[in-house]
mmCIF file of C-alpha atoms in Angstrom:
data_model
loop_
_atom_site.group_PDB
_atom_site.id
_atom_site.type_symbol
_atom_site.label_atom_id
_atom_site.label_comp_id
_atom_site.label_asym_id
_atom_site.label_seq_id
_atom_site.Cartn_x
_atom_site.Cartn_y
_atom_site.Cartn_z
ATOM 1 C CA MET A 143 29.483 47.280 7.312
ATOM 2 C CA THR A 144 32.225 49.691 9.682
ATOM 3 C CA SER A 145 31.921 53.204 8.427
ATOM 4 C CA ILE A 146 35.099 55.418 8.679
ATOM 5 C CA VAL A 147 35.565 59.337 7.972
ATOM 6 C CA PHE A 148 38.973 59.695 6.524
ATOM 7 C CA MET A 149 41.106 62.957 7.072
ATOM 8 C CA GLY A 150 44.259 63.707 6.191
ATOM 9 C CA THR A 151 46.218 66.017 3.365
ATOM 10 C CA PRO A 152 49.918 64.951 1.701
ATOM 11 C CA GLN A 153 51.080 61.840 -0.112
ATOM 12 C CA PHE A 154 51.961 60.211 3.381
ATOM 13 C CA ALA A 155 47.977 59.735 4.326
ATOM 14 C CA ALA A 156 46.608 58.876 0.504
ATOM 15 C CA PRO A 157 48.078 54.887 0.517
ATOM 16 C CA ILE A 158 46.390 54.665 3.905
ATOM 17 C CA LEU A 159 43.181 56.000 2.233
ATOM 18 C CA SER A 160 43.555 54.109 -0.597
ATOM 19 C CA SER A 161 43.964 50.323 1.720
ATOM 20 C CA LEU A 162 40.684 51.240 3.436
ATOM 21 C CA ILE A 163 38.579 51.531 0.359
ATOM 22 C CA ALA A 164 40.437 47.979 -0.964
ATOM 23 C CA GLN A 165 39.768 46.677 2.412
ATOM 24 C CA GLY A 166 35.789 47.420 2.110
ATOM 25 C CA TYR A 167 35.573 49.758 5.096
ATOM 26 C CA ASP A 168 32.264 52.055 3.811
ATOM 27 C CA VAL A 169 34.180 55.357 3.938
ATOM 28 C CA LYS A 170 31.340 57.920 3.970
ATOM 29 C CA ALA A 171 33.298 61.253 3.803
ATOM 30 C CA VAL A 172 37.261 62.217 3.116
ATOM 31 C CA VAL A 173 38.257 65.656 4.590
ATOM 32 C CA THR A 174 41.058 67.464 3.391
ATOM 33 C CA GLN A 175 42.524 70.895 3.434
ATOM 34 C CA PRO A 176 41.716 73.124 0.592
ATOM 35 C CA ASP A 177 43.355 72.927 -2.656
ATOM 36 C CA ARG A 178 46.688 74.761 -3.165
ATOM 37 C CA ARG A 179 48.378 76.547 -6.045
ATOM 38 C CA VAL A 180 51.216 74.772 -6.631
ATOM 39 C CA GLY A 181 54.849 75.386 -8.988
ATOM 40 C CA ARG A 182 55.801 78.428 -10.705
ATOM 41 C CA LYS A 183 52.597 78.500 -12.714
ATOM 42 C CA LYS A 184 50.525 78.535 -9.606
ATOM 43 C CA VAL A 185 48.209 75.833 -10.851
ATOM 44 C CA LEU A 186 45.195 75.255 -8.392
ATOM 45 C CA THR A 187 45.885 71.063 -7.211
ATOM 46 C CA PRO A 188 43.973 68.861 -5.080
ATOM 47 C CA THR A 189 45.655 67.478 -2.352
ATOM 48 C CA PRO A 190 47.027 63.326 -2.878
ATOM 49 C CA VAL A 191 44.312 62.625 -0.599
ATOM 50 C CA LYS A 192 41.420 64.311 -2.544
ATOM 51 C CA GLN A 193 42.659 62.682 -5.554
ATOM 52 C CA VAL A 194 42.322 59.227 -4.320
ATOM 53 C CA ALA A 195 38.718 60.258 -3.055
ATOM 54 C CA LEU A 196 38.011 61.311 -6.420
ATOM 55 C CA GLU A 197 39.188 58.397 -8.178
ATOM 56 C CA HIS A 198 36.523 56.603 -5.959
ATOM 57 C CA ASP A 199 33.436 59.009 -6.053
ATOM 58 C CA LEU A 200 33.941 59.445 -2.514
ATOM 59 C CA LEU A 201 32.217 62.881 -0.755
ATOM 60 C CA VAL A 202 34.913 65.217 -0.448
ATOM 61 C CA LEU A 203 35.060 68.170 2.502
ATOM 62 C CA GLN A 204 37.520 70.770 1.994
ATOM 63 C CA PRO A 205 37.052 73.208 5.260
ATOM 64 C CA GLN A 206 39.221 76.474 5.521
ATOM 65 C CA LYS A 207 39.068 75.687 8.998
ATOM 66 C CA LEU A 208 37.323 72.791 10.666
ATOM 67 C CA SER A 209 35.907 74.251 13.803
ATOM 68 C CA GLY A 210 32.560 75.571 14.156
ATOM 69 C CA SER A 211 32.230 74.966 9.991
ATOM 70 C CA PRO A 212 29.168 73.515 8.163
ATOM 71 C CA GLU A 213 31.436 70.621 6.949
ATOM 72 C CA MET A 214 31.939 69.755 11.069
ATOM 73 C CA GLU A 215 28.380 69.309 11.251
ATOM 74 C CA GLN A 216 28.132 67.513 8.697
ATOM 75 C CA ILE A 217 30.741 64.964 9.551
ATOM 76 C CA ILE A 218 29.040 64.263 12.922
ATOM 77 C CA ALA A 219 25.773 63.712 10.794
ATOM 78 C CA LEU A 220 26.975 61.171 9.435
ATOM 79 C CA GLU A 221 27.164 59.349 12.877
ATOM 80 C CA PRO A 222 30.888 57.485 11.557
ATOM 81 C CA ASP A 223 31.658 54.310 13.522
ATOM 82 C CA LEU A 224 35.461 55.807 13.038
ATOM 83 C CA ILE A 225 37.211 58.811 12.580
ATOM 84 C CA ILE A 226 40.890 58.226 11.332
ATOM 85 C CA THR A 227 43.487 61.048 10.631
ATOM 86 C CA ALA A 228 46.497 60.886 9.082
ATOM 87 C CA ALA A 229 48.617 63.908 8.607
ATOM 88 C CA TYR A 230 45.333 65.892 8.512
ATOM 89 C CA GLY A 231 46.921 69.437 9.138
ATOM 90 C CA GLN A 232 44.180 70.733 11.859
ATOM 91 C CA PHE A 233 42.866 70.270 15.480
ATOM 92 C CA LEU A 234 39.991 68.494 15.818
ATOM 93 C CA PRO A 235 37.286 69.685 18.285
ATOM 94 C CA THR A 236 36.329 67.919 21.051
ATOM 95 C CA LYS A 237 32.825 67.478 19.517
ATOM 96 C CA LEU A 238 33.979 65.949 16.068
ATOM 97 C CA LEU A 239 35.783 63.525 18.203
ATOM 98 C CA ALA A 240 33.103 62.642 20.340
ATOM 99 C CA ALA A 241 31.017 61.572 17.012
ATOM 100 C CA ALA A 242 32.652 58.725 16.357
ATOM 101 C CA GLN A 243 30.759 55.914 17.775
ATOM 102 C CA ILE A 244 33.687 53.461 18.387
ATOM 103 C CA ALA A 245 36.532 55.999 18.318
ATOM 104 C CA ALA A 246 38.613 58.535 16.792
ATOM 105 C CA ILE A 247 41.929 57.666 15.778
ATOM 106 C CA ASN A 248 45.343 58.908 14.650
ATOM 107 C CA VAL A 249 48.441 57.136 12.468
ATOM 108 C CA HIS A 250 51.225 59.306 13.646
ATOM 109 C CA GLY A 251 54.798 59.141 11.613
ATOM 110 C CA SER A 252 56.795 58.614 14.830
ATOM 111 C CA LEU A 253 57.652 56.336 18.107
ATOM 112 C CA LEU A 254 55.306 57.994 20.438
ATOM 113 C CA PRO A 255 55.291 60.103 22.697
ATOM 114 C CA LYS A 256 58.697 61.070 20.863
ATOM 115 C CA TYR A 257 57.948 63.801 18.587
ATOM 116 C CA ARG A 258 54.461 64.700 19.157
ATOM 117 C CA GLY A 259 53.517 67.535 16.309
ATOM 118 C CA GLY A 260 53.451 68.268 12.744
ATOM 119 C CA ALA A 261 57.510 67.465 11.708
ATOM 120 C CA PRO A 262 58.217 64.372 13.295
ATOM 121 C CA ILE A 263 59.811 62.797 10.629
ATOM 122 C CA GLN A 264 62.025 65.589 9.866
ATOM 123 C CA TYR A 265 63.018 65.914 13.660
ATOM 124 C CA ALA A 266 64.141 62.243 13.791
ATOM 125 C CA ILE A 267 66.842 62.753 10.733
ATOM 126 C CA LYS A 268 67.503 66.041 11.775
ATOM 127 C CA ASN A 269 68.522 64.371 15.692
ATOM 128 C CA GLY A 270 70.249 61.488 13.818
ATOM 129 C CA ASP A 271 67.774 59.105 15.133
ATOM 130 C CA PRO A 272 68.458 55.760 14.192
ATOM 131 C CA THR A 273 65.137 54.148 13.725
ATOM 132 C CA THR A 274 61.597 56.310 14.067
ATOM 133 C CA GLY A 275 58.368 54.056 13.259
ATOM 134 C CA VAL A 276 54.517 54.828 13.123
ATOM 135 C CA THR A 277 51.819 54.966 16.096
ATOM 136 C CA ILE A 278 47.925 54.234 16.360
ATOM 137 C CA MET A 279 46.662 56.277 19.002
ATOM 138 C CA TYR A 280 43.272 57.449 20.551
ATOM 139 C CA MET A 281 42.740 61.213 19.789
ATOM 140 C CA VAL A 282 42.562 63.303 23.013
ATOM 141 C CA LYS A 283 42.288 67.411 22.577
ATOM 142 C CA GLU A 284 45.808 67.504 23.726
ATOM 143 C CA MET A 285 48.107 67.416 20.438
ATOM 144 C CA ASP A 286 48.944 63.844 19.781
ATOM 145 C CA ALA A 287 48.466 62.697 23.296
ATOM 146 C CA GLY A 288 46.133 59.936 23.116
ATOM 147 C CA ASP A 289 46.573 56.340 24.577
ATOM 148 C CA MET A 290 48.492 54.607 22.260
ATOM 149 C CA LEU A 291 46.984 51.360 20.211
ATOM 150 C CA ALA A 292 49.834 50.119 18.232
ATOM 151 C CA LYS A 293 53.454 50.841 16.792
ATOM 152 C CA VAL A 294 55.961 49.925 14.303
ATOM 153 C CA GLU A 295 59.787 50.910 14.008
ATOM 154 C CA LEU A 296 61.856 51.204 11.030
ATOM 155 C CA PRO A 297 65.392 52.063 10.889
ATOM 156 C CA ILE A 298 66.346 55.613 9.523
ATOM 157 C CA GLY A 299 69.162 54.534 7.056
ATOM 158 C CA ALA A 300 72.501 56.615 6.173
ATOM 159 C CA THR A 301 71.222 58.318 2.680
ATOM 160 C CA ASP A 302 67.296 58.082 3.926
ATOM 161 C CA ASP A 303 65.961 61.953 3.667
ATOM 162 C CA ALA A 304 62.309 62.888 4.565
ATOM 163 C CA GLY A 305 61.145 61.828 1.185
ATOM 164 C CA THR A 306 61.854 58.197 1.133
ATOM 165 C CA MET A 307 60.955 57.764 5.318
ATOM 166 C CA PHE A 308 57.314 59.519 4.391
ATOM 167 C CA GLU A 309 57.096 56.724 1.598
ATOM 168 C CA LYS A 310 58.444 54.142 4.238
ATOM 169 C CA LEU A 311 56.357 55.285 7.124
ATOM 170 C CA SER A 312 52.918 55.818 4.926
ATOM 171 C CA LEU A 313 53.369 51.967 3.780
ATOM 172 C CA ALA A 314 54.147 50.745 7.219
ATOM 173 C CA GLY A 315 51.251 52.854 8.777
ATOM 174 C CA ARG A 316 49.039 51.698 6.275
ATOM 175 C CA ASP A 317 49.722 48.080 7.258
ATOM 176 C CA LEU A 318 49.911 48.648 10.829
ATOM 177 C CA LEU A 319 46.477 50.074 10.551
ATOM 178 C CA ASN A 320 44.770 47.097 8.605
ATOM 179 C CA GLU A 321 46.233 44.904 11.212
ATOM 180 C CA THR A 322 44.768 46.798 14.303
ATOM 181 C CA LEU A 323 41.399 48.100 12.709
ATOM 182 C CA PRO A 324 39.621 44.688 12.906
ATOM 183 C CA LYS A 325 41.095 44.170 16.724
ATOM 184 C CA LEU A 326 39.933 47.620 17.740
ATOM 185 C CA ILE A 327 36.513 46.947 16.204
ATOM 186 C CA ALA A 328 36.139 43.923 17.961
ATOM 187 C CA GLY A 329 37.479 45.421 21.470
ATOM 188 C CA GLU A 330 40.330 43.240 21.481
ATOM 189 C CA ILE A 331 42.870 45.766 22.066
ATOM 190 C CA THR A 332 44.239 47.393 25.463
ATOM 191 C CA PRO A 333 45.282 50.717 25.022
ATOM 192 C CA VAL A 334 48.774 51.751 26.829
ATOM 193 C CA ALA A 335 49.053 55.235 28.172
ATOM 194 C CA GLN A 336 51.886 57.763 26.844
ATOM 195 C CA ASP A 337 54.756 58.518 29.427
ATOM 196 C CA PRO A 338 54.636 62.346 30.031
ATOM 197 C CA ALA A 339 58.448 62.176 30.954
ATOM 198 C CA LEU A 340 59.389 60.966 27.647
ATOM 199 C CA VAL A 341 57.009 63.618 25.136
ATOM 200 C CA THR A 342 59.202 65.708 23.001
ATOM 201 C CA PHE A 343 57.862 68.139 20.177
ATOM 202 C CA SER A 344 58.375 68.139 16.677
ATOM 203 C CA PRO A 345 56.919 71.623 15.461
ATOM 204 C CA THR A 346 56.215 72.682 11.909
ATOM 205 C CA ILE A 347 59.644 73.134 10.277
ATOM 206 C CA GLN A 348 60.395 77.372 10.365
ATOM 207 C CA PRO A 349 62.260 79.111 7.606
ATOM 208 C CA ALA A 350 65.394 79.785 9.945
ATOM 209 C CA GLU A 351 65.747 76.458 10.495
ATOM 210 C CA GLU A 352 66.522 75.731 6.919
ATOM 211 C CA GLU A 353 69.864 77.511 7.889
ATOM 212 C CA LEU A 354 73.172 75.292 8.115
ATOM 213 C CA HIS A 355 76.048 77.215 9.880
ATOM 214 C CA LEU A 356 79.356 76.512 10.637
ATOM 215 C CA SER A 357 79.111 75.747 14.026
ATOM 216 C CA GLN A 358 77.616 71.992 13.209
ATOM 217 C CA THR A 359 79.781 69.156 12.153
ATOM 218 C CA ALA A 360 79.790 67.135 9.033
ATOM 219 C CA GLN A 361 77.243 64.619 10.540
ATOM 220 C CA GLU A 362 75.119 67.385 11.516
ATOM 221 C CA LEU A 363 75.024 68.951 8.632
ATOM 222 C CA ASP A 364 74.434 65.654 6.687
ATOM 223 C CA TRP A 365 71.266 65.298 9.173
ATOM 224 C CA GLN A 366 69.971 68.373 8.537
ATOM 225 C CA ILE A 367 70.558 68.625 4.446
ATOM 226 C CA ARG A 368 68.934 65.263 4.353
ATOM 227 C CA ALA A 369 65.479 66.205 6.891
ATOM 228 C CA LEU A 370 64.676 69.171 4.743
ATOM 229 C CA ARG A 371 65.469 67.200 1.202
ATOM 230 C CA PRO A 372 63.382 67.024 -0.682
ATOM 231 C CA ALA A 373 61.761 70.288 0.031
ATOM 232 C CA PRO A 374 62.161 72.997 1.548
ATOM 233 C CA GLY A 375 65.686 72.079 1.503
ATOM 234 C CA ALA A 376 68.931 73.505 3.366
ATOM 235 C CA TYR A 377 71.399 76.468 2.805
ATOM 236 C CA PHE A 378 74.513 78.349 3.867
ATOM 237 C CA ALA A 379 73.638 81.976 3.964
ATOM 238 C CA ASP A 380 77.366 82.875 2.894
ATOM 239 C CA PHE A 381 78.764 81.135 0.352
ATOM 240 C CA LYS A 382 81.410 82.666 -1.663
ATOM 241 C CA GLY A 383 79.333 85.700 -0.649
ATOM 242 C CA LYS A 384 75.712 83.869 -1.984
ATOM 243 C CA ARG A 385 72.841 82.257 -0.439
ATOM 244 C CA MET A 386 73.944 77.959 -1.334
ATOM 245 C CA LYS A 387 71.506 75.008 -1.105
ATOM 246 C CA LEU A 388 73.560 71.880 -0.371
ATOM 247 C CA TRP A 389 71.081 68.903 -1.839
ATOM 248 C CA ASP A 390 73.894 66.051 -0.950
ATOM 249 C CA ILE A 391 76.879 66.020 1.513
ATOM 250 C CA GLN A 392 79.238 62.913 2.357
ATOM 251 C CA PRO A 393 80.532 63.385 6.092
ATOM 252 C CA LEU A 394 84.075 61.812 5.604
ATOM 253 C CA ALA A 395 85.904 59.631 7.889
ATOM 254 C CA GLU A 396 88.757 62.002 7.898
ATOM 255 C CA THR A 397 90.060 65.443 10.142
ATOM 256 C CA THR A 398 91.264 68.560 9.554
ATOM 257 C CA ASP A 399 92.662 71.470 11.080
ATOM 258 C CA LEU A 400 91.486 73.958 8.599
ATOM 259 C CA ALA A 401 88.783 76.021 10.001
ATOM 260 C CA ALA A 402 85.209 75.837 9.360
ATOM 261 C CA GLY A 403 84.051 76.921 6.243
ATOM 262 C CA GLN A 404 87.439 76.549 4.628
ATOM 263 C CA VAL A 405 88.288 74.240 1.444
ATOM 264 C CA VAL A 406 90.310 71.330 2.337
ATOM 265 C CA GLU A 407 90.270 69.633 -1.046
ATOM 266 C CA VAL A 408 89.386 70.724 -4.589
ATOM 267 C CA THR A 409 89.896 68.706 -7.713
ATOM 268 C CA LYS A 410 88.077 68.562 -10.819
ATOM 269 C CA LYS A 411 85.379 66.514 -9.660
ATOM 270 C CA GLY A 412 85.241 67.075 -6.033
ATOM 271 C CA LEU A 413 85.222 69.599 -3.210
ATOM 272 C CA LYS A 414 85.751 68.813 0.268
ATOM 273 C CA ILE A 415 85.023 71.462 3.064
ATOM 274 C CA ALA A 416 85.944 71.570 6.837
ATOM 275 C CA ALA A 417 82.911 71.587 9.273
ATOM 276 C CA ALA A 418 83.199 72.118 13.021
ATOM 277 C CA ASP A 419 85.374 69.749 15.550
ATOM 278 C CA GLN A 420 87.674 68.664 12.434
ATOM 279 C CA THR A 421 85.248 67.194 10.427
ATOM 280 C CA VAL A 422 84.857 66.900 6.892
ATOM 281 C CA TYR A 423 82.354 66.779 4.437
ATOM 282 C CA ALA A 424 82.608 66.387 0.645
ATOM 283 C CA ILE A 425 79.865 68.337 -1.739
ATOM 284 C CA GLN A 426 77.575 65.939 -4.248
ATOM 285 C CA GLU A 427 74.957 68.070 -4.794
ATOM 286 C CA LEU A 428 74.343 71.914 -4.429
ATOM 287 C CA GLN A 429 72.301 74.846 -5.925
ATOM 288 C CA PRO A 430 73.382 78.413 -6.631
ATOM 289 C CA ALA A 431 70.848 81.274 -5.672
ATOM 290 C CA GLY A 432 69.151 82.104 -8.974
ATOM 291 C CA LYS A 433 70.167 78.562 -10.588
ATOM 292 C CA PRO A 434 69.505 75.046 -11.071
ATOM 293 C CA LYS A 435 70.716 72.238 -8.712
ATOM 294 C CA MET A 436 73.877 70.426 -10.138
ATOM 295 C CA ALA A 437 76.328 67.999 -9.391
ATOM 296 C CA ILE A 438 79.358 69.162 -7.927
ATOM 297 C CA GLN A 439 81.423 68.232 -11.203
ATOM 298 C CA ALA A 440 79.286 70.720 -12.544
ATOM 299 C CA TYR A 441 79.660 73.657 -10.299
ATOM 300 C CA LEU A 442 83.480 73.266 -10.519
ATOM 301 C CA ASN A 443 83.848 73.469 -13.771
ATOM 302 C CA GLY A 444 81.478 76.979 -13.869
ATOM 303 C CA MET A 445 80.990 78.945 -10.859
ATOM 304 C CA GLY A 446 83.310 77.019 -9.014
ATOM 305 C CA GLN A 447 86.630 77.506 -10.690
ATOM 306 C CA GLY A 448 89.444 78.887 -9.132
ATOM 307 C CA LEU A 449 88.595 77.522 -5.369
ATOM 308 C CA LYS A 450 91.917 76.954 -3.920
ATOM 309 C CA VAL A 451 92.789 74.661 -0.441
ATOM 310 C CA GLY A 452 92.288 77.293 2.648
ATOM 311 C CA GLN A 453 90.454 79.338 0.716
ATOM 312 C CA GLN A 454 86.754 80.186 3.442
ATOM 313 C CA VAL A 455 84.413 79.486 1.244
ATOM 314 C CA ILE A 456 81.828 79.757 3.926
ATOM 315 C CA THR A 457 80.926 82.290 6.841
ATOM 316 C CA ASP A 458 77.984 82.759 9.035
ATOM 317 C CA GLU A 459 75.793 85.583 7.793
ATOM 318 C CA LYS A 460 76.257 88.782 10.753
#
């Protein structure tokens, strides 16, 4: 029976681990990030991967820092046939990679060599890519740079966001891994090197990238909002003088001569705003600072009363 050490953390990785268990592989240990405090009440919460591992009475290791840790030595001593990672969240030292008797491989949420790094799904949506996918590749010391073993491509729909694509790609990665492992174990795969000329990066989303700007078109705003949904969300720093998160907008097939940030149309049920390059979008859901999310109609019936066509409701913070 092929033995595996599985390393992953978020929900993206949980179905992949569940499938390995169901397929009958010998999962010697599960390595995941330490429990974190979640929500307003700061409840100490295990990672989704840990929850799956505990349901199956598997050994769980949670080093704060993997390199040089006793947990790493414990993994090496297990001498697993395979080390499989999926959104684990830490670099694996070369010494650990070498412990895999057959291979150390990674399930990565992009079509490599595009979008190496920690936020490939968000970047694909933010950049307006029509498709994305999953790549399974050998792990090497350089981030996401190993030779590729298999790929699968998925479309990004007009309403998809990071949440929906995480779920779709997780299941696609699970299925691709199921197809790939028997061939890898049997030595029937010819790896393909990544083309260095095509490499792009997707570093972890930083707080500054959550801010929306008047220089963006309606479509670019929509891409950014969906890339950062369901978390952390995207906002205008100055919407009627306060921060405003936009959770859902609809780019429209109409143009305007009004300046970006001005009201194009306001009714009891809808609000259209001008964006860059004469584009227009309708706000569907938003969240004023200190308030819960609300549909645009609820906003217009309350805090948004009195808005007028031509009014400059959004400005770029100076």
